[in-house]
């Protein structure tokens, strides 16, 4: 089944404890992206990647890191999480850029205490 | 920089009535415009997209949207609402020159009244 998977789906952590949220797609997509969703703010793009080894900042990259060493994986890294990063995170992928449909993962709900 | 404004964070319509969700983008003509839908506890799903091929765009589930350059609008409509249309809807726009960065509106939650 073609899909975007995220792990974990739920995470409660404490300030400053490094964490990684994994994202994987099995559709051989070139484009991958991370978003955070907050009530009243909609979705905001954190980072995106047009292809392997190519990443770029979205609108809210502060406090996040990403890497794209393999085509299928695009992990989101929070080196020192803070409470303002408590949010619902979505990973998405598309065949090649935004002209193609983005497929979204199920989301990861992160709480930073 | 591109921006997107969705008028009304909540919209209620009766089952069978017209659905109209409003979206305005900033004045520069964007390459692509999108409408996404999010059902409860799910990720987003693409409803339709405008890529300059036609100003009236038809999407899934009976939705359509019309690109109006003079009004900088991309409103979403559906002739007859179903209970299953209850969800949150997001308008989005791509960056002007390249298609790699996307800006979402804040969303409109659609309520369907029986």
mmCIF file of C-alpha atoms in Angstrom:
data_model
loop_
_atom_site.group_PDB
_atom_site.id
_atom_site.type_symbol
_atom_site.label_atom_id
_atom_site.label_comp_id
_atom_site.label_asym_id
_atom_site.label_seq_id
_atom_site.Cartn_x
_atom_site.Cartn_y
_atom_site.Cartn_z
ATOM 1 C CA UNK A 1 0.000 0.000 0.000
ATOM 2 C CA UNK A 2 1.330 3.422 -0.999
ATOM 3 C CA UNK A 3 1.699 5.493 2.109
ATOM 4 C CA UNK A 4 3.608 7.969 4.236
ATOM 5 C CA UNK A 5 4.390 6.695 7.711
ATOM 6 C CA UNK A 6 5.428 8.671 10.753
ATOM 7 C CA UNK A 7 6.780 7.487 14.069
ATOM 8 C CA UNK A 8 5.998 7.931 16.809
ATOM 9 C CA UNK A 9 2.369 8.963 16.524
ATOM 10 C CA UNK A 10 2.336 10.426 20.017
ATOM 11 C CA UNK A 11 5.221 11.680 22.098
ATOM 12 C CA UNK A 12 5.467 13.429 25.437
ATOM 13 C CA UNK A 13 8.922 14.673 26.332
ATOM 14 C CA UNK A 14 10.689 17.261 28.456
ATOM 15 C CA UNK A 15 12.443 20.462 27.555
ATOM 16 C CA UNK A 16 15.922 19.954 26.148
ATOM 17 C CA UNK A 17 15.757 16.221 25.475
ATOM 18 C CA UNK A 18 16.723 15.604 21.861
ATOM 19 C CA UNK A 19 14.196 13.723 19.778
ATOM 20 C CA UNK A 20 13.673 12.525 16.241
ATOM 21 C CA UNK A 21 10.403 12.007 14.415
ATOM 22 C CA UNK A 22 10.797 9.668 11.486
ATOM 23 C CA UNK A 23 9.028 9.940 8.151
ATOM 24 C CA UNK A 24 9.148 7.348 5.433
ATOM 25 C CA UNK A 25 7.395 6.994 2.077
ATOM 26 C CA UNK A 26 7.250 3.987 -0.224
ATOM 27 C CA UNK A 27 6.215 5.775 -3.421
ATOM 28 C CA UNK A 28 9.677 6.759 -4.708
ATOM 29 C CA UNK A 29 8.750 10.410 -4.314
ATOM 30 C CA UNK A 30 11.373 13.082 -4.776
ATOM 31 C CA UNK A 31 9.675 15.853 -2.762
ATOM 32 C CA UNK A 32 9.170 15.603 0.989
ATOM 33 C CA UNK A 33 8.122 18.198 3.516
ATOM 34 C CA UNK A 34 7.415 18.732 7.195
ATOM 35 C CA UNK A 35 4.597 20.865 8.603
ATOM 36 C CA UNK A 36 3.342 21.808 12.000
ATOM 37 C CA UNK A 37 -0.316 22.433 12.697
ATOM 38 C CA UNK A 38 -1.432 24.671 15.529
ATOM 39 C CA UNK A 39 -4.999 25.752 16.362
ATOM 40 C CA UNK A 40 -5.907 28.968 14.594
ATOM 41 C CA UNK A 41 -2.656 29.035 12.632
ATOM 42 C CA UNK A 42 -3.274 26.373 10.014
ATOM 43 C CA UNK A 43 -0.272 24.483 8.690
ATOM 44 C CA UNK A 44 3.146 26.004 8.490
ATOM 45 C CA UNK A 45 5.984 24.532 6.501
ATOM 46 C CA UNK A 46 9.104 23.736 8.524
ATOM 47 C CA UNK A 47 11.504 22.221 5.999
ATOM 48 C CA UNK A 48 11.239 20.638 2.609
ATOM 49 C CA UNK A 49 13.426 18.559 0.329
ATOM 50 C CA UNK A 50 13.320 18.453 -3.440
ATOM 51 C CA UNK A 51 15.507 15.356 -3.587
ATOM 52 C CA UNK A 52 18.228 13.407 -1.807
ATOM 53 C CA UNK A 53 20.764 15.690 -0.125
ATOM 54 C CA UNK A 54 18.702 18.796 -1.034
ATOM 55 C CA UNK A 55 16.859 20.495 1.808
ATOM 56 C CA UNK A 56 15.619 24.018 2.359
ATOM 57 C CA UNK A 57 13.885 26.060 5.019
ATOM 58 C CA UNK A 58 10.185 26.660 5.100
ATOM 59 C CA UNK A 59 8.495 29.408 7.075
ATOM 60 C CA UNK A 60 9.252 28.158 10.595
ATOM 61 C CA UNK A 61 12.588 26.298 10.601
ATOM 62 C CA UNK A 62 13.939 27.627 13.913
ATOM 63 C CA UNK A 63 14.601 24.837 16.403
ATOM 64 C CA UNK A 64 14.391 22.054 13.828
ATOM 65 C CA UNK A 65 16.820 20.108 11.686
ATOM 66 C CA UNK A 66 16.253 17.661 8.865
ATOM 67 C CA UNK A 67 18.302 15.370 6.687
ATOM 68 C CA UNK A 68 17.651 13.534 3.422
ATOM 69 C CA UNK A 69 20.241 10.846 3.026
ATOM 70 C CA UNK A 70 17.882 8.395 1.354
ATOM 71 C CA UNK A 71 15.003 9.089 -0.962
ATOM 72 C CA UNK A 72 12.414 7.362 1.206
ATOM 73 C CA UNK A 73 13.291 8.913 4.591
ATOM 74 C CA UNK A 74 13.068 12.468 5.868
ATOM 75 C CA UNK A 75 13.509 12.624 9.655
ATOM 76 C CA UNK A 76 12.710 15.726 11.690
ATOM 77 C CA UNK A 77 15.135 16.406 14.514
ATOM 78 C CA UNK A 78 14.541 18.611 17.533
ATOM 79 C CA UNK A 79 17.940 19.071 19.152
ATOM 80 C CA UNK A 80 16.631 20.873 22.240
ATOM 81 C CA UNK A 81 12.845 20.862 22.283
ATOM 82 C CA UNK A 82 10.980 23.673 23.999
ATOM 83 C CA UNK A 83 7.313 23.964 25.042
ATOM 84 C CA UNK A 84 6.536 26.216 22.060
ATOM 85 C CA UNK A 85 7.259 23.237 19.821
ATOM 86 C CA UNK A 86 4.281 21.394 21.244
ATOM 87 C CA UNK A 87 2.236 20.796 18.133
ATOM 88 C CA UNK A 88 0.825 18.333 15.616
ATOM 89 C CA UNK A 89 3.408 17.485 12.986
ATOM 90 C CA UNK A 90 2.752 16.185 9.495
ATOM 91 C CA UNK A 91 5.128 14.778 6.936
ATOM 92 C CA UNK A 92 4.146 14.779 3.273
ATOM 93 C CA UNK A 93 5.604 13.656 -0.031
ATOM 94 C CA UNK A 94 4.923 14.158 -3.727
ATOM 95 C CA UNK A 95 6.330 12.769 -6.920
ATOM 96 C CA UNK A 96 8.184 15.939 -7.839
ATOM 97 C CA UNK A 97 7.389 19.290 -6.292
ATOM 98 C CA UNK A 98 4.055 20.895 -5.544
ATOM 99 C CA UNK A 99 2.629 20.468 -9.047
ATOM 100 C CA UNK A 100 2.081 16.873 -8.033
ATOM 101 C CA UNK A 101 -0.295 15.885 -5.259
ATOM 102 C CA UNK A 102 1.159 15.806 -1.782
ATOM 103 C CA UNK A 103 0.358 12.719 0.279
ATOM 104 C CA UNK A 104 0.272 13.304 4.003
ATOM 105 C CA UNK A 105 1.227 11.041 6.856
ATOM 106 C CA UNK A 106 -1.103 10.442 9.815
ATOM 107 C CA UNK A 107 0.564 13.021 12.032
ATOM 108 C CA UNK A 108 2.662 13.031 15.194
ATOM 109 C CA UNK A 109 1.319 14.769 18.258
ATOM 110 C CA UNK A 110 4.225 16.135 20.274
ATOM 111 C CA UNK A 111 3.989 17.566 23.772
ATOM 112 C CA UNK A 112 7.042 19.223 25.299
ATOM 113 C CA UNK A 113 6.771 19.799 29.044
ATOM 114 C CA UNK B 1 5.893 37.254 0.035
ATOM 115 C CA UNK B 2 2.859 35.178 -0.685
ATOM 116 C CA UNK B 3 0.025 35.098 1.810
ATOM 117 C CA UNK B 4 -3.371 33.449 1.988
ATOM 118 C CA UNK B 5 -6.486 34.654 3.778
ATOM 119 C CA UNK B 6 -9.459 32.427 4.458
ATOM 120 C CA UNK B 7 -12.564 34.346 5.475
ATOM 121 C CA UNK B 8 -14.405 32.691 8.331
ATOM 122 C CA UNK B 9 -12.793 30.202 10.657
ATOM 123 C CA UNK B 10 -16.162 28.422 10.948
ATOM 124 C CA UNK B 11 -18.893 28.105 8.344
ATOM 125 C CA UNK B 12 -22.222 26.346 8.845
ATOM 126 C CA UNK B 13 -24.526 25.264 6.049
ATOM 127 C CA UNK B 14 -27.591 23.067 5.926
ATOM 128 C CA UNK B 15 -27.448 19.689 4.269
ATOM 129 C CA UNK B 16 -28.292 20.158 0.591
ATOM 130 C CA UNK B 17 -27.351 23.852 0.580
ATOM 131 C CA UNK B 18 -24.566 25.524 -1.345
ATOM 132 C CA UNK B 19 -21.119 25.400 0.196
ATOM 133 C CA UNK B 20 -18.928 28.483 -0.322
ATOM 134 C CA UNK B 21 -15.548 28.751 1.354
ATOM 135 C CA UNK B 22 -13.598 31.903 0.642
ATOM 136 C CA UNK B 23 -9.892 32.243 -0.081
ATOM 137 C CA UNK B 24 -7.902 35.280 -1.142
ATOM 138 C CA UNK B 25 -4.197 35.321 -1.922
ATOM 139 C CA UNK B 26 -1.729 38.185 -2.075
ATOM 140 C CA UNK B 27 -1.560 40.229 -5.244
ATOM 141 C CA UNK B 28 1.293 38.521 -7.086
ATOM 142 C CA UNK B 29 -0.001 35.807 -9.353
ATOM 143 C CA UNK B 30 1.051 32.471 -7.863
ATOM 144 C CA UNK B 31 2.013 29.457 -9.929
ATOM 145 C CA UNK B 32 -0.281 27.100 -8.052
ATOM 146 C CA UNK B 33 -3.285 27.323 -5.755
ATOM 147 C CA UNK B 34 -4.675 24.445 -3.749
ATOM 148 C CA UNK B 35 -7.555 23.385 -1.582
ATOM 149 C CA UNK B 36 -6.981 20.634 0.954
ATOM 150 C CA UNK B 37 -9.436 18.915 3.276
ATOM 151 C CA UNK B 38 -8.720 17.466 6.693
ATOM 152 C CA UNK B 39 -11.172 15.052 8.275
ATOM 153 C CA UNK B 40 -11.029 14.589 12.041
ATOM 154 C CA UNK B 41 -7.854 12.912 13.261
ATOM 155 C CA UNK B 42 -6.447 12.535 9.773
ATOM 156 C CA UNK B 43 -3.816 14.112 7.567
ATOM 157 C CA UNK B 44 -4.661 16.440 4.715
ATOM 158 C CA UNK B 45 -6.018 15.333 1.374
ATOM 159 C CA UNK B 46 -5.851 17.309 -1.842
ATOM 160 C CA UNK B 47 -9.271 18.432 -3.112
ATOM 161 C CA UNK B 48 -8.120 20.328 -6.174
ATOM 162 C CA UNK B 49 -5.368 22.528 -7.558
ATOM 163 C CA UNK B 50 -5.022 25.397 -10.013
ATOM 164 C CA UNK B 51 -1.980 25.321 -12.284
ATOM 165 C CA UNK B 52 -2.991 27.988 -14.849
ATOM 166 C CA UNK B 53 -4.454 25.457 -17.280
ATOM 167 C CA UNK B 54 -8.065 26.496 -16.608
ATOM 168 C CA UNK B 55 -9.622 29.053 -14.288
ATOM 169 C CA UNK B 56 -12.432 26.728 -13.193
ATOM 170 C CA UNK B 57 -10.994 23.706 -11.469
ATOM 171 C CA UNK B 58 -12.973 20.610 -10.609
ATOM 172 C CA UNK B 59 -11.911 18.417 -7.747
ATOM 173 C CA UNK B 60 -12.979 15.374 -5.858
ATOM 174 C CA UNK B 61 -16.263 14.875 -4.010
ATOM 175 C CA UNK B 62 -18.117 17.411 -6.185
ATOM 176 C CA UNK B 63 -16.048 20.433 -5.178
ATOM 177 C CA UNK B 64 -14.806 23.063 -7.563
ATOM 178 C CA UNK B 65 -12.967 26.370 -7.346
ATOM 179 C CA UNK B 66 -12.601 29.346 -9.643
ATOM 180 C CA UNK B 67 -9.420 31.363 -10.009
ATOM 181 C CA UNK B 68 -10.241 35.066 -10.373
ATOM 182 C CA UNK B 69 -7.146 37.133 -10.962
ATOM 183 C CA UNK B 70 -8.989 40.457 -10.759
ATOM 184 C CA UNK B 71 -10.266 39.577 -7.294
ATOM 185 C CA UNK B 72 -7.174 37.598 -6.204
ATOM 186 C CA UNK B 73 -9.578 34.898 -5.102
ATOM 187 C CA UNK B 74 -9.850 31.138 -5.282
ATOM 188 C CA UNK B 75 -13.154 30.328 -3.576
ATOM 189 C CA UNK B 76 -14.260 26.731 -3.086
ATOM 190 C CA UNK B 77 -17.832 25.711 -3.849
ATOM 191 C CA UNK B 78 -20.063 22.683 -3.851
ATOM 192 C CA UNK B 79 -23.691 22.859 -5.040
ATOM 193 C CA UNK B 80 -25.165 20.582 -2.402
ATOM 194 C CA UNK B 81 -23.624 19.871 0.984
ATOM 195 C CA UNK B 82 -23.531 16.371 2.445
ATOM 196 C CA UNK B 83 -23.033 15.463 6.067
ATOM 197 C CA UNK B 84 -19.773 13.791 5.052
ATOM 198 C CA UNK B 85 -18.381 17.175 3.969
ATOM 199 C CA UNK B 86 -17.963 18.240 7.587
ATOM 200 C CA UNK B 87 -14.224 18.816 7.929
ATOM 201 C CA UNK B 88 -11.597 21.530 7.981
ATOM 202 C CA UNK B 89 -10.600 23.055 4.671
ATOM 203 C CA UNK B 90 -7.314 24.744 3.871
ATOM 204 C CA UNK B 91 -6.460 27.004 0.977
ATOM 205 C CA UNK B 92 -2.783 27.125 0.010
ATOM 206 C CA UNK B 93 -0.523 28.865 -2.479
ATOM 207 C CA UNK B 94 2.895 28.045 -3.823
ATOM 208 C CA UNK B 95 5.768 30.464 -4.004
ATOM 209 C CA UNK B 96 5.859 32.632 -7.091
ATOM 210 C CA UNK B 97 8.883 31.444 -8.974
ATOM 211 C CA UNK B 98 9.547 27.958 -7.710
ATOM 212 C CA UNK B 99 7.006 25.361 -6.754
ATOM 213 C CA UNK B 100 8.759 24.004 -3.697
ATOM 214 C CA UNK B 101 7.462 26.198 -0.875
ATOM 215 C CA UNK B 102 3.807 26.326 0.127
ATOM 216 C CA UNK B 103 1.846 28.738 2.299
ATOM 217 C CA UNK B 104 -1.385 27.570 3.931
ATOM 218 C CA UNK B 105 -4.316 29.604 5.110
ATOM 219 C CA UNK B 106 -5.505 29.236 8.679
ATOM 220 C CA UNK B 107 -8.340 26.953 7.714
ATOM 221 C CA UNK B 108 -12.132 27.002 7.720
ATOM 222 C CA UNK B 109 -14.090 24.422 9.642
ATOM 223 C CA UNK B 110 -17.245 23.456 7.766
ATOM 224 C CA UNK B 111 -20.252 22.352 9.816
ATOM 225 C CA UNK B 112 -23.185 20.667 8.127
ATOM 226 C CA UNK B 113 -26.561 21.143 9.768
ATOM 227 C CA UNK B 114 -29.178 18.401 9.367
#
